[in-house]
mmCIF file of C-alpha atoms in Angstrom:
data_model
loop_
_atom_site.group_PDB
_atom_site.id
_atom_site.type_symbol
_atom_site.label_atom_id
_atom_site.label_comp_id
_atom_site.label_asym_id
_atom_site.label_seq_id
_atom_site.Cartn_x
_atom_site.Cartn_y
_atom_site.Cartn_z
ATOM 1 C CA MET A 48 33.286 -5.639 4.304
ATOM 2 C CA GLY A 49 30.662 -7.276 6.666
ATOM 3 C CA TYR A 50 29.104 -10.668 6.223
ATOM 4 C CA LEU A 51 25.787 -9.370 5.586
ATOM 5 C CA ALA A 52 27.101 -6.840 2.807
ATOM 6 C CA ARG A 53 28.917 -9.777 1.089
ATOM 7 C CA LEU A 54 25.775 -11.889 1.403
ATOM 8 C CA VAL A 55 23.579 -9.278 -0.299
ATOM 9 C CA LEU A 56 26.286 -8.617 -3.048
ATOM 10 C CA GLY A 57 26.660 -12.319 -3.755
ATOM 11 C CA ARG A 58 23.025 -13.157 -3.731
ATOM 12 C CA LEU A 59 22.413 -10.084 -6.105
ATOM 13 C CA GLY A 60 24.913 -11.376 -8.387
ATOM 14 C CA SER A 61 23.651 -14.934 -8.578
ATOM 15 C CA SER A 62 20.005 -13.705 -8.612
ATOM 16 C CA LEU A 63 20.700 -11.586 -11.539
ATOM 17 C CA ALA A 64 22.345 -14.799 -13.175
ATOM 18 C CA VAL A 65 19.178 -16.838 -12.627
ATOM 19 C CA LEU A 66 17.011 -13.981 -13.884
ATOM 20 C CA LEU A 67 19.027 -13.945 -17.102
ATOM 21 C CA ILE A 68 18.861 -17.589 -17.537
ATOM 22 C CA ALA A 69 15.253 -17.699 -17.041
ATOM 23 C CA ALA A 70 14.663 -14.808 -19.593
ATOM 24 C CA THR A 71 17.055 -16.462 -22.073
ATOM 25 C CA ALA A 72 15.257 -19.760 -21.906
ATOM 26 C CA THR A 73 11.774 -18.160 -22.261
ATOM 27 C CA PHE A 74 13.134 -16.144 -25.302
ATOM 28 C CA PHE A 75 14.531 -19.079 -27.023
ATOM 29 C CA GLY A 76 11.582 -21.371 -26.031
ATOM 30 C CA THR A 77 9.326 -18.989 -27.922
ATOM 31 C CA ALA A 78 11.273 -19.876 -31.192
ATOM 32 C CA PHE A 79 9.345 -23.071 -31.351
ATOM 33 C CA ILE A 80 6.096 -21.040 -31.378
ATOM 34 C CA ASP A 81 4.598 -20.002 -34.637
ATOM 35 C CA ARG A 82 4.910 -16.225 -34.016
ATOM 36 C CA ARG A 83 2.377 -14.445 -36.146
ATOM 37 C CA PRO A 84 1.968 -10.761 -34.925
ATOM 38 C CA GLU A 85 0.274 -9.977 -38.284
ATOM 39 C CA ALA A 86 -3.110 -11.722 -36.854
ATOM 40 C CA TYR A 87 -3.267 -8.742 -34.430
ATOM 41 C CA LEU A 88 -1.488 -5.821 -35.936
ATOM 42 C CA LEU A 89 -2.684 -6.392 -39.731
ATOM 43 C CA GLY A 90 -5.830 -8.535 -39.377
ATOM 44 C CA PRO A 91 -6.775 -11.859 -41.273
ATOM 45 C CA THR A 92 -6.830 -10.216 -44.769
ATOM 46 C CA ALA A 93 -3.371 -8.788 -44.912
ATOM 47 C CA SER A 94 -1.399 -9.211 -47.792
ATOM 48 C CA PRO A 95 1.911 -11.422 -47.990
ATOM 49 C CA GLU A 96 3.725 -8.046 -48.737
ATOM 50 C CA SER A 97 2.326 -6.466 -45.821
ATOM 51 C CA VAL A 98 3.171 -9.323 -43.579
ATOM 52 C CA GLN A 99 6.654 -9.368 -44.904
ATOM 53 C CA LEU A 100 7.131 -5.676 -44.223
ATOM 54 C CA LEU A 101 5.845 -6.073 -40.540
ATOM 55 C CA HIS A 102 8.032 -9.040 -40.105
ATOM 56 C CA GLU A 103 11.040 -6.925 -41.236
ATOM 57 C CA LYS A 104 10.015 -3.982 -39.167
ATOM 58 C CA LEU A 105 9.789 -6.241 -35.966
ATOM 59 C CA GLY A 106 12.989 -8.016 -36.969
ATOM 60 C CA LEU A 107 11.425 -11.325 -36.997
ATOM 61 C CA ASP A 108 13.526 -12.395 -40.128
ATOM 62 C CA ASP A 109 16.804 -11.735 -38.332
ATOM 63 C CA PRO A 110 18.766 -14.580 -36.703
ATOM 64 C CA LEU A 111 17.370 -15.562 -33.362
ATOM 65 C CA LEU A 112 20.475 -14.521 -31.642
ATOM 66 C CA VAL A 113 20.385 -11.135 -32.954
ATOM 67 C CA GLN A 114 16.624 -10.757 -31.916
ATOM 68 C CA TYR A 115 17.603 -11.895 -28.409
ATOM 69 C CA LEU A 116 20.617 -9.480 -27.994
ATOM 70 C CA ARG A 117 18.152 -6.679 -29.410
ATOM 71 C CA TRP A 118 15.656 -7.473 -26.789
ATOM 72 C CA LEU A 119 18.011 -7.892 -24.022
ATOM 73 C CA ALA A 120 19.608 -4.430 -24.917
ATOM 74 C CA GLY A 121 16.216 -2.974 -24.823
ATOM 75 C CA ALA A 122 15.166 -4.676 -21.542
ATOM 76 C CA VAL A 123 18.290 -3.178 -19.824
ATOM 77 C CA ARG A 124 17.297 0.304 -20.936
ATOM 78 C CA GLY A 125 13.711 -0.444 -19.696
ATOM 79 C CA ASP A 126 12.296 -0.800 -23.165
ATOM 80 C CA LEU A 127 10.173 -3.912 -23.350
ATOM 81 C CA GLY A 128 8.919 -3.482 -26.592
ATOM 82 C CA THR A 129 5.318 -3.078 -28.017
ATOM 83 C CA SER A 130 2.685 -5.511 -27.406
ATOM 84 C CA TRP A 131 1.564 -7.492 -30.565
ATOM 85 C CA ALA A 132 -2.049 -7.799 -29.439
ATOM 86 C CA SER A 133 -2.958 -4.193 -28.357
ATOM 87 C CA SER A 134 -0.081 -2.293 -30.041
ATOM 88 C CA GLN A 135 0.579 -0.685 -26.627
ATOM 89 C CA GLU A 136 4.030 -0.177 -24.968
ATOM 90 C CA VAL A 137 4.701 -3.189 -22.746
ATOM 91 C CA ALA A 138 6.323 -1.306 -20.050
ATOM 92 C CA GLY A 139 3.105 0.945 -19.659
ATOM 93 C CA LEU A 140 1.025 -2.186 -19.500
ATOM 94 C CA VAL A 141 3.276 -3.649 -16.835
ATOM 95 C CA TRP A 142 2.975 -0.561 -14.776
ATOM 96 C CA SER A 143 -0.609 -0.096 -15.063
ATOM 97 C CA ARG A 144 -1.163 -3.843 -13.762
ATOM 98 C CA LEU A 145 1.732 -4.322 -11.308
ATOM 99 C CA PRO A 146 0.375 -2.063 -8.433
ATOM 100 C CA SER A 147 -2.791 -4.340 -8.033
ATOM 101 C CA THR A 148 -0.770 -7.659 -8.127
ATOM 102 C CA LEU A 149 1.853 -6.298 -5.658
ATOM 103 C CA SER A 150 -0.719 -5.014 -3.329
ATOM 104 C CA ILE A 151 -2.761 -8.546 -3.270
ATOM 105 C CA VAL A 152 0.617 -10.504 -2.944
ATOM 106 C CA ILE A 153 2.205 -8.379 -0.160
ATOM 107 C CA CYS A 154 -1.084 -7.812 1.978
ATOM 108 C CA SER A 155 -1.846 -11.566 1.498
ATOM 109 C CA MET A 156 1.580 -12.700 2.661
ATOM 110 C CA VAL A 157 1.438 -10.438 5.609
ATOM 111 C CA LEU A 158 -1.986 -11.879 6.629
ATOM 112 C CA ALA A 159 -0.711 -15.528 5.898
ATOM 113 C CA ILE A 160 2.406 -14.932 8.179
ATOM 114 C CA LEU A 161 0.382 -13.445 10.980
ATOM 115 C CA VAL A 162 -2.157 -16.222 10.936
ATOM 116 C CA GLY A 163 0.074 -18.980 10.075
ATOM 117 C CA VAL A 164 2.938 -18.250 12.489
ATOM 118 C CA THR A 165 0.527 -17.385 15.598
ATOM 119 C CA LEU A 166 -1.520 -20.578 15.087
ATOM 120 C CA GLY A 167 1.358 -22.696 14.336
ATOM 121 C CA THR A 168 3.033 -21.673 17.461
ATOM 122 C CA LEU A 169 -0.065 -21.918 19.457
ATOM 123 C CA ALA A 170 -0.718 -25.598 18.137
ATOM 124 C CA ALA A 171 2.993 -26.609 19.010
ATOM 125 C CA LEU A 172 2.762 -25.133 22.702
ATOM 126 C CA HIS A 173 -0.384 -27.126 23.207
ATOM 127 C CA GLN A 174 0.693 -30.316 21.311
ATOM 128 C CA THR A 175 -1.578 -33.358 21.409
ATOM 129 C CA ARG A 176 -4.300 -31.266 23.200
ATOM 130 C CA ALA A 177 -7.664 -29.931 21.850
ATOM 131 C CA THR A 178 -6.161 -26.677 20.840
ATOM 132 C CA ASP A 179 -3.678 -28.457 18.704
ATOM 133 C CA ARG A 180 -6.161 -30.732 17.177
ATOM 134 C CA LEU A 181 -8.509 -27.876 16.373
ATOM 135 C CA VAL A 182 -5.743 -25.865 14.714
ATOM 136 C CA SER A 183 -4.211 -28.724 12.702
ATOM 137 C CA THR A 184 -7.850 -29.457 11.419
ATOM 138 C CA GLY A 185 -8.000 -25.883 10.355
ATOM 139 C CA PHE A 186 -4.714 -26.174 8.596
ATOM 140 C CA THR A 187 -6.081 -29.241 6.730
ATOM 141 C CA LEU A 188 -9.162 -27.345 5.781
ATOM 142 C CA GLY A 189 -6.896 -24.477 4.601
ATOM 143 C CA HIS A 190 -5.153 -26.733 2.203
ATOM 144 C CA SER A 191 -8.188 -28.574 0.952
ATOM 145 C CA VAL A 192 -10.352 -25.388 -0.155
ATOM 146 C CA PRO A 193 -9.669 -24.231 -3.753
ATOM 147 C CA GLU A 194 -9.103 -20.628 -3.873
ATOM 148 C CA PHE A 195 -11.645 -19.871 -6.605
ATOM 149 C CA TRP A 196 -14.261 -21.654 -4.450
ATOM 150 C CA LEU A 197 -13.375 -19.695 -1.269
ATOM 151 C CA GLY A 198 -13.285 -16.363 -3.406
ATOM 152 C CA MET A 199 -16.867 -16.997 -4.684
ATOM 153 C CA LEU A 200 -17.976 -17.990 -1.276
ATOM 154 C CA LEU A 201 -16.525 -14.780 0.231
ATOM 155 C CA VAL A 202 -18.096 -12.683 -2.432
ATOM 156 C CA THR A 203 -21.527 -14.335 -2.010
ATOM 157 C CA ALA A 204 -21.582 -13.780 1.926
ATOM 158 C CA LEU A 205 -19.485 -10.761 2.546
ATOM 159 C CA ALA A 206 -20.169 -8.796 -0.468
ATOM 160 C CA LEU A 207 -23.506 -9.659 -2.101
ATOM 161 C CA HIS A 208 -25.534 -10.723 1.062
ATOM 162 C CA TRP A 209 -24.008 -8.473 3.695
ATOM 163 C CA SER A 210 -22.453 -5.682 1.392
ATOM 164 C CA LEU A 211 -19.389 -5.362 3.578
ATOM 165 C CA PHE A 212 -16.827 -5.185 0.866
ATOM 166 C CA PRO A 213 -16.949 -4.565 -2.846
ATOM 167 C CA ALA A 214 -17.455 -7.844 -4.819
ATOM 168 C CA THR A 215 -15.067 -7.175 -7.667
ATOM 169 C CA GLY A 216 -12.538 -4.680 -8.933
ATOM 170 C CA TYR A 217 -9.523 -2.932 -7.488
ATOM 171 C CA VAL A 218 -9.303 0.722 -6.255
ATOM 172 C CA PRO A 219 -5.800 2.290 -6.552
ATOM 173 C CA PHE A 220 -4.218 3.603 -3.218
ATOM 174 C CA GLU A 221 -3.693 7.058 -4.523
ATOM 175 C CA GLU A 222 -7.522 7.381 -5.525
ATOM 176 C CA SER A 223 -8.638 6.537 -1.975
ATOM 177 C CA PRO A 224 -6.680 4.602 0.740
ATOM 178 C CA THR A 225 -9.859 3.432 2.436
ATOM 179 C CA GLU A 226 -11.433 2.018 -0.748
ATOM 180 C CA TRP A 227 -8.127 0.630 -1.528
ATOM 181 C CA ALA A 228 -8.017 -1.361 1.597
ATOM 182 C CA ARG A 229 -11.516 -2.572 1.424
ATOM 183 C CA SER A 230 -11.150 -3.783 -2.204
ATOM 184 C CA LEU A 231 -8.242 -6.070 -1.060
ATOM 185 C CA VAL A 232 -9.934 -7.579 1.964
ATOM 186 C CA LEU A 233 -11.659 -10.625 0.029
ATOM 187 C CA PRO A 234 -9.047 -11.425 -2.501
ATOM 188 C CA CYS A 235 -6.356 -11.376 0.210
ATOM 189 C CA VAL A 236 -8.260 -13.699 2.485
ATOM 190 C CA ALA A 237 -8.770 -15.982 -0.392
ATOM 191 C CA LEU A 238 -5.201 -15.966 -1.384
ATOM 192 C CA ALA A 239 -3.739 -16.186 2.135
ATOM 193 C CA LEU A 240 -5.700 -18.947 3.606
ATOM 194 C CA PRO A 241 -3.826 -21.841 1.944
ATOM 195 C CA VAL A 242 -0.359 -20.231 2.340
ATOM 196 C CA ALA A 243 -1.295 -19.532 5.996
ATOM 197 C CA ALA A 244 -1.990 -23.280 6.499
ATOM 198 C CA THR A 245 1.321 -24.224 4.915
ATOM 199 C CA LEU A 246 3.258 -21.787 7.227
ATOM 200 C CA GLY A 247 1.340 -22.880 10.136
ATOM 201 C CA ARG A 248 2.211 -26.508 9.601
ATOM 202 C CA HIS A 249 5.948 -25.564 9.237
ATOM 203 C CA THR A 250 5.972 -23.372 12.159
ATOM 204 C CA ARG A 251 4.366 -26.058 14.364
ATOM 205 C CA SER A 252 6.919 -28.685 13.316
ATOM 206 C CA ALA A 253 9.753 -26.180 13.916
ATOM 207 C CA VAL A 254 8.586 -25.116 17.210
ATOM 208 C CA ILE A 255 7.883 -28.675 18.376
ATOM 209 C CA ALA A 256 11.606 -29.536 17.361
ATOM 210 C CA GLN A 257 13.012 -26.722 19.433
ATOM 211 C CA LEU A 258 10.818 -27.787 22.442
ATOM 212 C CA GLY A 259 12.851 -30.852 22.877
ATOM 213 C CA GLN A 260 16.236 -28.976 22.928
ATOM 214 C CA ASP A 261 18.296 -28.767 26.103
ATOM 215 C CA TYR A 262 18.351 -24.930 26.126
ATOM 216 C CA VAL A 263 14.601 -25.000 26.545
ATOM 217 C CA ARG A 264 14.667 -27.442 29.401
ATOM 218 C CA TRP A 265 17.451 -25.294 31.000
ATOM 219 C CA SER A 266 15.202 -22.059 30.560
ATOM 220 C CA VAL A 267 12.407 -23.643 32.281
ATOM 221 C CA SER A 268 14.452 -24.909 35.183
ATOM 222 C CA THR A 269 15.651 -21.462 35.796
ATOM 223 C CA GLY A 270 12.056 -20.179 36.341
ATOM 224 C CA LEU A 271 11.556 -18.308 33.130
ATOM 225 C CA GLY A 272 8.064 -17.718 32.093
ATOM 226 C CA ARG A 273 6.603 -19.391 29.014
ATOM 227 C CA ARG A 274 5.978 -16.072 27.199
ATOM 228 C CA THR A 275 9.683 -15.290 27.589
ATOM 229 C CA ILE A 276 10.799 -18.607 26.419
ATOM 230 C CA VAL A 277 8.684 -18.503 23.368
ATOM 231 C CA ARG A 278 9.714 -14.905 22.378
ATOM 232 C CA ALA A 279 13.322 -15.043 23.127
ATOM 233 C CA ALA A 280 14.286 -18.742 22.392
ATOM 234 C CA LEU A 281 11.754 -20.793 20.575
ATOM 235 C CA LEU A 282 10.775 -18.387 17.830
ATOM 236 C CA LYS A 283 14.337 -16.869 17.373
ATOM 237 C CA ASN A 284 15.561 -20.393 16.698
ATOM 238 C CA ALA A 285 12.354 -21.776 14.813
ATOM 239 C CA LEU A 286 11.770 -18.734 12.720
ATOM 240 C CA PRO A 287 14.742 -19.015 10.342
ATOM 241 C CA THR A 288 13.278 -22.320 8.976
ATOM 242 C CA VAL A 289 9.902 -20.707 8.795
ATOM 243 C CA VAL A 290 11.457 -17.724 6.755
ATOM 244 C CA ALA A 291 12.791 -20.084 4.123
ATOM 245 C CA ILE A 292 9.362 -21.367 3.729
ATOM 246 C CA ILE A 293 7.956 -18.117 3.294
ATOM 247 C CA ALA A 294 10.235 -17.176 0.358
ATOM 248 C CA LEU A 295 9.103 -20.348 -1.349
ATOM 249 C CA GLN A 296 5.533 -19.378 -0.819
ATOM 250 C CA VAL A 297 5.939 -16.100 -2.777
ATOM 251 C CA LEU A 298 6.186 -18.204 -6.009
ATOM 252 C CA ALA A 299 3.026 -20.019 -4.990
ATOM 253 C CA MET A 300 1.234 -16.859 -4.325
ATOM 254 C CA LEU A 301 2.180 -15.394 -7.683
ATOM 255 C CA SER A 302 0.581 -18.406 -9.385
ATOM 256 C CA LEU A 303 -2.540 -18.408 -7.270
ATOM 257 C CA SER A 304 -2.889 -14.691 -7.678
ATOM 258 C CA ILE A 305 -3.938 -15.329 -11.310
ATOM 259 C CA VAL A 306 -6.788 -17.314 -10.173
ATOM 260 C CA VAL A 307 -8.004 -14.792 -7.425
ATOM 261 C CA GLU A 308 -7.558 -11.754 -9.980
ATOM 262 C CA ARG A 309 -10.028 -13.701 -12.129
ATOM 263 C CA VAL A 310 -12.516 -14.376 -9.556
ATOM 264 C CA PHE A 311 -12.573 -10.708 -8.202
ATOM 265 C CA ALA A 312 -12.284 -9.141 -11.828
ATOM 266 C CA ILE A 313 -8.985 -7.412 -10.842
ATOM 267 C CA GLN A 314 -6.840 -6.257 -13.790
ATOM 268 C CA GLY A 315 -3.615 -7.428 -12.495
ATOM 269 C CA MET A 316 -0.134 -9.010 -13.884
ATOM 270 C CA GLY A 317 -1.734 -12.410 -13.752
ATOM 271 C CA GLY A 318 -4.531 -11.845 -16.268
ATOM 272 C CA LEU A 319 -1.854 -9.856 -18.588
ATOM 273 C CA VAL A 320 0.612 -12.753 -18.649
ATOM 274 C CA LEU A 321 -2.261 -15.485 -19.046
ATOM 275 C CA SER A 322 -3.675 -13.620 -21.972
ATOM 276 C CA ALA A 323 -0.272 -13.076 -23.387
ATOM 277 C CA ALA A 324 0.468 -16.866 -23.135
ATOM 278 C CA LEU A 325 -2.795 -17.756 -24.822
ATOM 279 C CA SER A 326 -2.554 -15.230 -27.467
ATOM 280 C CA GLN A 327 1.260 -15.751 -28.019
ATOM 281 C CA ASP A 328 2.060 -12.059 -27.470
ATOM 282 C CA ILE A 329 5.683 -12.823 -27.042
ATOM 283 C CA PRO A 330 6.852 -9.208 -25.876
ATOM 284 C CA VAL A 331 4.423 -9.112 -23.060
ATOM 285 C CA LEU A 332 5.071 -12.708 -22.033
ATOM 286 C CA MET A 333 8.868 -11.896 -21.800
ATOM 287 C CA ALA A 334 7.980 -8.878 -19.516
ATOM 288 C CA GLY A 335 5.987 -11.242 -17.407
ATOM 289 C CA VAL A 336 8.858 -13.485 -16.970
ATOM 290 C CA ILE A 337 11.129 -10.573 -15.884
ATOM 291 C CA VAL A 338 8.623 -9.012 -13.498
ATOM 292 C CA TYR A 339 7.750 -12.317 -11.742
ATOM 293 C CA GLY A 340 11.278 -13.413 -11.646
ATOM 294 C CA ALA A 341 12.305 -10.002 -10.067
ATOM 295 C CA ILE A 342 9.829 -10.349 -7.409
ATOM 296 C CA VAL A 343 10.920 -13.837 -6.554
ATOM 297 C CA VAL A 344 14.535 -12.690 -6.404
ATOM 298 C CA VAL A 345 13.712 -9.817 -4.082
ATOM 299 C CA ALA A 346 11.782 -12.172 -1.975
ATOM 300 C CA ASN A 347 14.611 -14.771 -1.515
ATOM 301 C CA LEU A 348 17.218 -11.892 -1.077
ATOM 302 C CA MET A 349 14.923 -10.462 1.823
ATOM 303 C CA ALA A 350 14.544 -14.049 3.339
ATOM 304 C CA ASP A 351 18.473 -14.586 3.259
ATOM 305 C CA VAL A 352 19.080 -11.318 4.849
ATOM 306 C CA LEU A 353 16.229 -11.840 7.520
ATOM 307 C CA GLN A 354 17.754 -15.312 8.364
ATOM 308 C CA VAL A 355 21.124 -13.948 8.947
ATOM 309 C CA THR A 356 19.722 -11.146 11.226
ATOM 310 C CA LEU A 357 17.645 -13.696 13.083
ATOM 311 C CA ASN A 358 20.495 -16.252 13.475
ATOM 312 C CA PRO A 359 23.878 -14.230 13.466
ATOM 313 C CA ARG A 360 25.938 -17.385 14.417
ATOM 314 C CA ALA A 361 25.088 -18.856 11.016
ATOM 315 C CA GLY A 362 26.749 -15.751 9.295
ATOM 316 C CA ALA A 363 29.545 -15.674 11.593
ATOM 317 C CA ALA A 364 30.344 -19.281 10.990
ATOM 318 C CA SER A 365 30.133 -18.839 7.184
#
């Protein structure tokens, strides 16, 4: 079995273990919450007998370990239970909200990578010059501007004033690919800017570190063009470091997407999980932990594979 296959299998095993630990910790952590599904399912005037029957039906009177094993068995089968707040199947709620969140996060990450890596490389190649100072100032501003303020600014300027893009809402891809793309522009720009600034700074530092290496000086002495050196040498050796940062930024994007979804009135996973946390809707909250954890696991697995692909020597040495 090749190193890459062993890496994928090993990472999958460890990732599933981490996901299980996170779900377990969340489930047992909710035991400290005063779980009262009757407030939603029965109303404030429910009789004690009705409340007792509901608790028995949901299994809330069973030992906590029994409840956990029952939930885990259902989750493995794809049954995430029923929402206490809406009485809807949790799996259906997740599948109705997940496409919008995934669309925003994936498109924002692609935009952040394109902008951050490009500008970071440009700043490193013009170190201490005006271009470097201008780009570095832009990175600082990108870190400083709050996502909600940037989102409102984009809505005011590009949606309300010039009517270039819709101000709020999300259009599913299957309904209209064109409108789907238009509905993503403003939230993706608002979400991508701070991440692009982070990636740009790390790219700049990684490329500058490579510029001082002997192989770069040797490449210059042989007469290779700057573009060739950047593409074949600098980025190939600097990008593995940047890829690791990209994987870390996925979690940051998932957190920030909650704010962006609120600003642009998008019905996504962020709003669903936030509402579940505020209303103590435990089945939905558990589903959110699983979904977000799975997204982070996949992102880190892709980063590991990409790092080995970019730098095969690391895999051969392991």
